[in-house]
mmCIF file of N, CA and C in Angstrom:
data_model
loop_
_atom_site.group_PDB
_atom_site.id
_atom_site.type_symbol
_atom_site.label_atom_id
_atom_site.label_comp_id
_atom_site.label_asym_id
_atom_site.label_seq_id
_atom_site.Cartn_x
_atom_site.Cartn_y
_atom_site.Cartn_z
ATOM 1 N N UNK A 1 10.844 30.159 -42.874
ATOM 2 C CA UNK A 1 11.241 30.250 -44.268
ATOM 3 C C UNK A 1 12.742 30.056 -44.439
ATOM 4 N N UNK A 2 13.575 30.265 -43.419
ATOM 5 C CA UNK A 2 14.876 30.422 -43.738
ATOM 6 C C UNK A 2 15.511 29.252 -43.703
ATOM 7 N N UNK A 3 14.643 28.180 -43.116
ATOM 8 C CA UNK A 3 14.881 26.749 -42.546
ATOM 9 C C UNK A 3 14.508 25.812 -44.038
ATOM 10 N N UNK A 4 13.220 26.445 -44.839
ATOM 11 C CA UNK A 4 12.846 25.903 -45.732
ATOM 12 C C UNK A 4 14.432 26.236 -47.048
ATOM 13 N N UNK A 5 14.476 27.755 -47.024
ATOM 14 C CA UNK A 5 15.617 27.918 -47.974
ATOM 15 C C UNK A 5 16.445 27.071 -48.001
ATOM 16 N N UNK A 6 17.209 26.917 -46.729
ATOM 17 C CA UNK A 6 18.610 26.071 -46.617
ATOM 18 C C UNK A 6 18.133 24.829 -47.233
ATOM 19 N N UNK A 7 17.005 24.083 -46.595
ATOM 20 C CA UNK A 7 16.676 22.620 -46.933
ATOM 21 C C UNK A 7 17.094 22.727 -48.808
ATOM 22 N N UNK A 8 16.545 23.705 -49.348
ATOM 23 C CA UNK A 8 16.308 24.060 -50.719
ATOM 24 C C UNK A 8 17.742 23.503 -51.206
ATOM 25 N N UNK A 9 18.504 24.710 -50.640
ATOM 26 C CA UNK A 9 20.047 25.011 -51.224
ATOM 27 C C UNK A 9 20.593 23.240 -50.891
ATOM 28 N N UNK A 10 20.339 22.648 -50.091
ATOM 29 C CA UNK A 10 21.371 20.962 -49.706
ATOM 30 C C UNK A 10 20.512 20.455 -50.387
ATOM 31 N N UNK A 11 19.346 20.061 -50.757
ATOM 32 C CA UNK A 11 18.779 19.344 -52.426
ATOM 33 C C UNK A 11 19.410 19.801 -53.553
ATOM 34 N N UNK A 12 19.947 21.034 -53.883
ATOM 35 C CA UNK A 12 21.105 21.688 -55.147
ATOM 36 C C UNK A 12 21.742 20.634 -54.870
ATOM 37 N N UNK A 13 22.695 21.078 -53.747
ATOM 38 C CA UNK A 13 24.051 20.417 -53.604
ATOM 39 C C UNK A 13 24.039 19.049 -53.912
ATOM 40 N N UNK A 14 22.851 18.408 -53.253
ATOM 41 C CA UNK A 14 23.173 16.958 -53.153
ATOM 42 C C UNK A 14 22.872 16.659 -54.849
ATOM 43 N N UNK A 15 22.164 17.068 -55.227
ATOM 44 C CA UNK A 15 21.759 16.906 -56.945
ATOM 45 C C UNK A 15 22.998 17.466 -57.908
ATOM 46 N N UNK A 16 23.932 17.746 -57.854
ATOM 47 C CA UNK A 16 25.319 18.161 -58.018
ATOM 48 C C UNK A 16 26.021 17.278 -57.771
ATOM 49 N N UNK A 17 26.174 16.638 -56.687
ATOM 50 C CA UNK A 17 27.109 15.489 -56.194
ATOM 51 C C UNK A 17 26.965 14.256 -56.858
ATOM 52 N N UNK A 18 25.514 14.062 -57.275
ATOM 53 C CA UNK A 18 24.828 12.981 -57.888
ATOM 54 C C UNK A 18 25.573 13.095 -59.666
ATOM 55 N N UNK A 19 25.280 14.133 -59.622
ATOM 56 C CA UNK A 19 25.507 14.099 -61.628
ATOM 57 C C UNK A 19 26.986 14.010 -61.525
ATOM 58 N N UNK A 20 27.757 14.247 -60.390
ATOM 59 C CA UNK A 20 29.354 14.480 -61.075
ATOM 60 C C UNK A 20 30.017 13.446 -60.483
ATOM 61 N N UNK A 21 28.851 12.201 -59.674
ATOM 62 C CA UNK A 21 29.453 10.970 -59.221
ATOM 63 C C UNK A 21 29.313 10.388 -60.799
ATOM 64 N N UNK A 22 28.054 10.318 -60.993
ATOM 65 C CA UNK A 22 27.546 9.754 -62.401
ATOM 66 C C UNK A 22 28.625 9.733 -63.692
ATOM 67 N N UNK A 23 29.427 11.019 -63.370
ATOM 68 C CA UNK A 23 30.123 10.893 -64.913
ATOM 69 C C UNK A 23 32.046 10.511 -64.172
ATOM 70 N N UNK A 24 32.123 10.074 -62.830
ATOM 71 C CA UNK A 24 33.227 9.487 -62.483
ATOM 72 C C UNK A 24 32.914 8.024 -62.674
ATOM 73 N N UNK A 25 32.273 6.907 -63.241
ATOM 74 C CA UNK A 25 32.216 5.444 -63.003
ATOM 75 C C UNK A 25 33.375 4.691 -63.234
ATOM 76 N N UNK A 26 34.047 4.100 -62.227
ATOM 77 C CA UNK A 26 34.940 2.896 -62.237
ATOM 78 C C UNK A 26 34.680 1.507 -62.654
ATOM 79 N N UNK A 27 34.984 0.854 -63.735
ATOM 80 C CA UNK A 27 35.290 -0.218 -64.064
ATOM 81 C C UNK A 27 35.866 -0.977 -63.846
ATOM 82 N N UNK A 28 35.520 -2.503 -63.177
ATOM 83 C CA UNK A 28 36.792 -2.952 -62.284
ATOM 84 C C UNK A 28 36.858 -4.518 -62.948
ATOM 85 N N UNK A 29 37.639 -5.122 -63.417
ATOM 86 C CA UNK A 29 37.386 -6.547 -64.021
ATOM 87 C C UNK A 29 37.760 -7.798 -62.264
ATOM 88 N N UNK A 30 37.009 -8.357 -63.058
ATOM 89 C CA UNK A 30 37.214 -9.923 -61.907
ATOM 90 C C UNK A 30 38.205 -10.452 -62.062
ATOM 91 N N UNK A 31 38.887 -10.686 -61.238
ATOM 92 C CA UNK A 31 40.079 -11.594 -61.151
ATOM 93 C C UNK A 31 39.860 -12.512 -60.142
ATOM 94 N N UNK A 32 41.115 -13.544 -60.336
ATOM 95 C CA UNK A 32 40.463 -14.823 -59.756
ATOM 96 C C UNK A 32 41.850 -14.816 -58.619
ATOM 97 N N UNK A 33 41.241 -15.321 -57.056
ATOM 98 C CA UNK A 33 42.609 -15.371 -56.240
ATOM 99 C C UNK A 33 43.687 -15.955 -56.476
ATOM 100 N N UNK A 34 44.528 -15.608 -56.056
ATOM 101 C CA UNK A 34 46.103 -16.624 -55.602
ATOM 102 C C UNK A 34 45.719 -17.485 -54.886
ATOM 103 N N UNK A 35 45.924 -18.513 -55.022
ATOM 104 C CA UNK A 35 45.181 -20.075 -54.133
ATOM 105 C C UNK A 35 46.728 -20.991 -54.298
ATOM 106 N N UNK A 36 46.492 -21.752 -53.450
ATOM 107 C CA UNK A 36 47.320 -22.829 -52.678
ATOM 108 C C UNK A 36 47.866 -23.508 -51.822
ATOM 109 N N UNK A 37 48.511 -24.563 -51.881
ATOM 110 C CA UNK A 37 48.867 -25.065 -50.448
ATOM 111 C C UNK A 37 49.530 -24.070 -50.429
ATOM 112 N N UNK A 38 49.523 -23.955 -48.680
ATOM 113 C CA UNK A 38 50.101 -23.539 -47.655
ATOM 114 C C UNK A 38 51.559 -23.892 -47.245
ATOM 115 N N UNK A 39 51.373 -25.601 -47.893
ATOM 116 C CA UNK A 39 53.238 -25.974 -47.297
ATOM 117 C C UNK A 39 52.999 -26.678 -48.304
ATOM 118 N N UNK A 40 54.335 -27.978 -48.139
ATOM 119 C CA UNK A 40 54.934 -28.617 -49.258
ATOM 120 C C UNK A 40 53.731 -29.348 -50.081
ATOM 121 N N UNK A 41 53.875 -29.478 -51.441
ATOM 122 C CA UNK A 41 53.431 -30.375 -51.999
ATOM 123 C C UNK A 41 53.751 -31.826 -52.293
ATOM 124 N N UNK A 42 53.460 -32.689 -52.081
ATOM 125 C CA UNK A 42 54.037 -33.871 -52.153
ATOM 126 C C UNK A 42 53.430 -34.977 -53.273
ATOM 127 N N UNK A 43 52.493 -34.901 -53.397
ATOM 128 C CA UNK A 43 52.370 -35.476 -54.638
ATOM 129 C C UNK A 43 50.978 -34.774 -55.624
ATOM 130 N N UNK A 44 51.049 -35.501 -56.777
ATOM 131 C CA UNK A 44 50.020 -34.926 -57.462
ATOM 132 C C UNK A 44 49.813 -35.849 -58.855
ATOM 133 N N UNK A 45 48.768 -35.917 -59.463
ATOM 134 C CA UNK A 45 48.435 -37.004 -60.444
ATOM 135 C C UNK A 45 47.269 -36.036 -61.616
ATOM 136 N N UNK A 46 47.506 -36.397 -63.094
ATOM 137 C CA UNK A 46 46.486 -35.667 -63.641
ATOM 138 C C UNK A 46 45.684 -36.294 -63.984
ATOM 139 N N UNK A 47 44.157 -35.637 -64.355
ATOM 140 C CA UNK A 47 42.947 -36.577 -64.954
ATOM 141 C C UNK A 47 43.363 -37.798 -65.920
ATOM 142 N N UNK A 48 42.839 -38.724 -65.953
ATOM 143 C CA UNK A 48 43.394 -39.717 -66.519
ATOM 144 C C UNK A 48 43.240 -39.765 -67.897
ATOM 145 N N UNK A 49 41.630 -39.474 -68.760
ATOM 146 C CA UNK A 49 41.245 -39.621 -70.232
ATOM 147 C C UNK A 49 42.264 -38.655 -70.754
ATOM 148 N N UNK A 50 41.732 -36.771 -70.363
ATOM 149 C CA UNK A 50 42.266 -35.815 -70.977
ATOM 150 C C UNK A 50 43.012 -34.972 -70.382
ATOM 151 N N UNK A 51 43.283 -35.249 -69.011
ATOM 152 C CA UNK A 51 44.293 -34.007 -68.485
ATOM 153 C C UNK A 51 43.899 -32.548 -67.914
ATOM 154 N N UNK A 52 42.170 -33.073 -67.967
ATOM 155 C CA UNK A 52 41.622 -31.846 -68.095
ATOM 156 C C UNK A 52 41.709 -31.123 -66.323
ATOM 157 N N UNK A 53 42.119 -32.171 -65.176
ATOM 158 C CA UNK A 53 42.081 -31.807 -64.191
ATOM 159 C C UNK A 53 43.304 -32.186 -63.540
ATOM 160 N N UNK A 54 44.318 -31.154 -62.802
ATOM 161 C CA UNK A 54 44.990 -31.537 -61.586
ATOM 162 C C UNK A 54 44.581 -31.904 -60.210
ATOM 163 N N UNK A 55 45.186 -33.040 -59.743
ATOM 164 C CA UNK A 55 44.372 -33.199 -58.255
ATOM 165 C C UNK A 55 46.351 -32.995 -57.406
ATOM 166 N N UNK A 56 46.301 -32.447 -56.464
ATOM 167 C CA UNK A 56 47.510 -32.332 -55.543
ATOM 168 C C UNK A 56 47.172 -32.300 -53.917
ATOM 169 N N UNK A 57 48.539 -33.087 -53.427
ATOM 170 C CA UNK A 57 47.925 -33.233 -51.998
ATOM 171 C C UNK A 57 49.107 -32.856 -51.211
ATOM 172 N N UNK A 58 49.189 -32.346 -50.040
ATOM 173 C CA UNK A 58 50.605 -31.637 -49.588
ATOM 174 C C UNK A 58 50.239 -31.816 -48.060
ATOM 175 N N UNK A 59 51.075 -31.327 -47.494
ATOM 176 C CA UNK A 59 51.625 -31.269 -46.026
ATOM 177 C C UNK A 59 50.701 -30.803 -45.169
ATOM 178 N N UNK A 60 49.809 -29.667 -46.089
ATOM 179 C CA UNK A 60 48.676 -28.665 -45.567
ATOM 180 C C UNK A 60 47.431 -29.795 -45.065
ATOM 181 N N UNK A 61 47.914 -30.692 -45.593
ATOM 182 C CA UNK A 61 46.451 -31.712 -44.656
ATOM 183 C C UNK A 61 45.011 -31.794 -46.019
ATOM 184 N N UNK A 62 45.514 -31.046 -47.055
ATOM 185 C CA UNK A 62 44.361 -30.748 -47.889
ATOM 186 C C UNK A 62 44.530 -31.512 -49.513
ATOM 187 N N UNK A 63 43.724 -31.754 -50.295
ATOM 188 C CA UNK A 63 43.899 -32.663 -51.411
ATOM 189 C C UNK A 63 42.983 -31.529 -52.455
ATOM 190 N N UNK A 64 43.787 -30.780 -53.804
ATOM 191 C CA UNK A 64 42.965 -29.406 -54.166
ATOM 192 C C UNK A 64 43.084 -29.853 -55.364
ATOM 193 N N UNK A 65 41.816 -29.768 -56.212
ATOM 194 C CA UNK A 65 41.298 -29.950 -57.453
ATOM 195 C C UNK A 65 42.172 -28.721 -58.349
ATOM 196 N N UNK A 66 42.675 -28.476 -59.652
ATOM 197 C CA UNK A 66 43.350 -27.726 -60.210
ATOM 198 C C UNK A 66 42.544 -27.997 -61.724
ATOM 199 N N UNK A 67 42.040 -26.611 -62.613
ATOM 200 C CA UNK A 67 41.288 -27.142 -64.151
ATOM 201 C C UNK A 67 41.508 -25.364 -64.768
ATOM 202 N N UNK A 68 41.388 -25.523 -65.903
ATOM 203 C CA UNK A 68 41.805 -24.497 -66.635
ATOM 204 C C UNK A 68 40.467 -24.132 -66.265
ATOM 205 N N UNK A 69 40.767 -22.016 -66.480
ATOM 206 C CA UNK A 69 39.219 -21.513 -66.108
ATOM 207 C C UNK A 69 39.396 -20.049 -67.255
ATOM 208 N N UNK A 70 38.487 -19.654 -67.764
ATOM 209 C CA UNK A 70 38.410 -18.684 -68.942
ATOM 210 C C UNK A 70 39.344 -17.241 -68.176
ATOM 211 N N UNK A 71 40.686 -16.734 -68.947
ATOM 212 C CA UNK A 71 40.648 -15.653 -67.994
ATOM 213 C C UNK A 71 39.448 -14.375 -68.356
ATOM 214 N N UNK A 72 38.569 -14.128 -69.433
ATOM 215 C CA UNK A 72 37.605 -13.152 -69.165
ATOM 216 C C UNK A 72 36.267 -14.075 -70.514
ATOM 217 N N UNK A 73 35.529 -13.272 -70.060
ATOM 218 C CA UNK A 73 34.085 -13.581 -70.751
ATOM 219 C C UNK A 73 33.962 -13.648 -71.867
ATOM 220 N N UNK A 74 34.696 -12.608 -72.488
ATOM 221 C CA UNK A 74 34.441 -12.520 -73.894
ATOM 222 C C UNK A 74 35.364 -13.654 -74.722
ATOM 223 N N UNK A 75 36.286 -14.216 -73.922
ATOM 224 C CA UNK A 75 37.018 -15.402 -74.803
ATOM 225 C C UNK A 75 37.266 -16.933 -74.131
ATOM 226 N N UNK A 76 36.756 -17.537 -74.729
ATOM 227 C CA UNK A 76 37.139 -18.844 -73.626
ATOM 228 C C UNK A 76 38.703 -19.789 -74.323
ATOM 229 N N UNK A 77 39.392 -18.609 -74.976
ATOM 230 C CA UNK A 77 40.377 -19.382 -75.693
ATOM 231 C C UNK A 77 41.692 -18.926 -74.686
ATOM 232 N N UNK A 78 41.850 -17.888 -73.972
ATOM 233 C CA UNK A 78 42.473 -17.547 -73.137
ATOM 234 C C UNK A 78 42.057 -17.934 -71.546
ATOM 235 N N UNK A 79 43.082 -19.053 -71.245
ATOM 236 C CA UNK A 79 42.546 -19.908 -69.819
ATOM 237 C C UNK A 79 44.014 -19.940 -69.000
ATOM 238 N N UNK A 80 43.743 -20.202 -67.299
ATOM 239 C CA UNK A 80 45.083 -20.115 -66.995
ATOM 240 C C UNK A 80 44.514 -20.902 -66.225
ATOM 241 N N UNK A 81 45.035 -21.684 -65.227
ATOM 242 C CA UNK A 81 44.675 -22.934 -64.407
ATOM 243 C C UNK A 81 44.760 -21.960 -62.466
ATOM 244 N N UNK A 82 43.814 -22.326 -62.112
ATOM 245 C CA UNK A 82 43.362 -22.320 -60.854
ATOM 246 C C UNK A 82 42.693 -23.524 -59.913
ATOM 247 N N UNK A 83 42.805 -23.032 -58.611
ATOM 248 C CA UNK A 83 42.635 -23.749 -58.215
ATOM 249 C C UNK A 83 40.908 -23.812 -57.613
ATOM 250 N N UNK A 84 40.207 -25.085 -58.213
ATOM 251 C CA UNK A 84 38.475 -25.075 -58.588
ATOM 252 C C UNK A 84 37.991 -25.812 -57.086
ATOM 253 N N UNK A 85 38.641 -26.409 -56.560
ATOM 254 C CA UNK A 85 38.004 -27.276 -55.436
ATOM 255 C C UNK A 85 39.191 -27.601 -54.375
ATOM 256 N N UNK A 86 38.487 -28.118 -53.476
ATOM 257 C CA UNK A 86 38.819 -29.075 -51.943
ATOM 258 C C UNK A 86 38.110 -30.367 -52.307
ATOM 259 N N UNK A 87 38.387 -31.057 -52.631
ATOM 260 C CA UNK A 87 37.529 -32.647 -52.449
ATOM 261 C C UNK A 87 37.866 -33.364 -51.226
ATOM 262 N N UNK A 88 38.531 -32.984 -50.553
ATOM 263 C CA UNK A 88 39.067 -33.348 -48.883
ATOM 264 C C UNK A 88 39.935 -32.693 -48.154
ATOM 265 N N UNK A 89 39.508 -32.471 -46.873
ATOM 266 C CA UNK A 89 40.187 -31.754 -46.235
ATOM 267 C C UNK A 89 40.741 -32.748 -44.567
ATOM 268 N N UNK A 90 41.844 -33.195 -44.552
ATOM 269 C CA UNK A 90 42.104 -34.348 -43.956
ATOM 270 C C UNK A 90 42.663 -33.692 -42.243
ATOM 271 N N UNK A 91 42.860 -34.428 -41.269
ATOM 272 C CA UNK A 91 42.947 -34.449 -40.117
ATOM 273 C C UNK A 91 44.316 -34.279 -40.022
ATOM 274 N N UNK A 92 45.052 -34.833 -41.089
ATOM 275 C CA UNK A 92 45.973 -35.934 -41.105
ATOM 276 C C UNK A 92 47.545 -35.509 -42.211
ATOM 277 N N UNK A 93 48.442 -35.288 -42.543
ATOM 278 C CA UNK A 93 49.320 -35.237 -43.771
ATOM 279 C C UNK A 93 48.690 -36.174 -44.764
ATOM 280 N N UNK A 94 49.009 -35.734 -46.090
ATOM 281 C CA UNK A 94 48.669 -36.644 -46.960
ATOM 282 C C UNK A 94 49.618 -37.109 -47.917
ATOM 283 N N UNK A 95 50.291 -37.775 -48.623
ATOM 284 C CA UNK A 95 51.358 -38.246 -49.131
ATOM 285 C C UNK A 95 51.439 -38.777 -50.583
ATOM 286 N N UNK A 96 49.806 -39.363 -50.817
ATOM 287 C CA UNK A 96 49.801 -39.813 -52.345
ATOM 288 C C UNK A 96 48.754 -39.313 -52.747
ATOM 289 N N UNK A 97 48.554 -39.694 -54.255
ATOM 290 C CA UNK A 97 47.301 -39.041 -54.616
ATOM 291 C C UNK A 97 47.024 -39.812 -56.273
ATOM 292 N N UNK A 98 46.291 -40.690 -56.755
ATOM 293 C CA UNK A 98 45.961 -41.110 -57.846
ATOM 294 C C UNK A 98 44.104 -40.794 -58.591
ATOM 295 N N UNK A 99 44.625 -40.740 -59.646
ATOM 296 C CA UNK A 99 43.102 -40.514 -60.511
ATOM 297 C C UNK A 99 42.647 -41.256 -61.011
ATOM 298 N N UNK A 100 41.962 -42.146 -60.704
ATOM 299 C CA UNK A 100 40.932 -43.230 -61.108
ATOM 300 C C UNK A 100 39.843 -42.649 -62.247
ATOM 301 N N UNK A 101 40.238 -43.406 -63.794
ATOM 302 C CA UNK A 101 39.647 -43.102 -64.034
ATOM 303 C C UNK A 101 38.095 -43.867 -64.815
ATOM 304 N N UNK A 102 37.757 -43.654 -65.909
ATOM 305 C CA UNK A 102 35.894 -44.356 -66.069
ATOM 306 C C UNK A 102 37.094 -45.824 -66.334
ATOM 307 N N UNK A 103 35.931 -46.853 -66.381
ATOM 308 C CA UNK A 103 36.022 -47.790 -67.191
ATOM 309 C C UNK A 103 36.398 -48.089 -68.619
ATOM 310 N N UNK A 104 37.109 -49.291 -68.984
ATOM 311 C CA UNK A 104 37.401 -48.947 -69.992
ATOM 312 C C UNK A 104 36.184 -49.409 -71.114
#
């Protein structure tokens, strides 16, 4: 019986711990990383129609897509530019970089 009590009393406790985690909840918003080359940038070119995309290519060997991105959910009128892609990741330095764009 005395084995059963205790069991009793640490179901209290733990049912205590539960309700007063319950009324601590943390709210945490998404944020988006710090991204970038690594070393120099050397060139870079923007979307051609609207501007809507940066492409940049640098020393890091890498060529990184750049586009405005919502900073939260509830507004898509507040945007800050990040970096959205890798479209190549080269062996090699890279030095130029142009945006081809549709037909005319």
């Amino acid at each position: 019986k005395e084995e059963e009590e205790g069991n009793d009393e640490n179901k209290e406790s733990d049912e205590e711990e539960k309700k007063g985690n319950d009324e601590m909840v943390e709210h945490w918003d998404v944020q988006s990383n710090i991204t970038g080359h690594f070393r120099g940038v050397v060139d870079l070119d923007w979307e051609v129609l609207n501007g809507d995309y940066l492409l940049t290519v640098g020393y890091d060997q890498t060529c990184r897509l750049w586009a405005q991105v919502p900073t939260s959910s509830s507004s898509a009128e507040k945007t800050t530019w990040h970096e959205v892609g890798r479209p190549q990741v080269h062996g090699y330095d890279l030095t130029s970089i142009t945006c081809i764009g549709y037909g005319a």
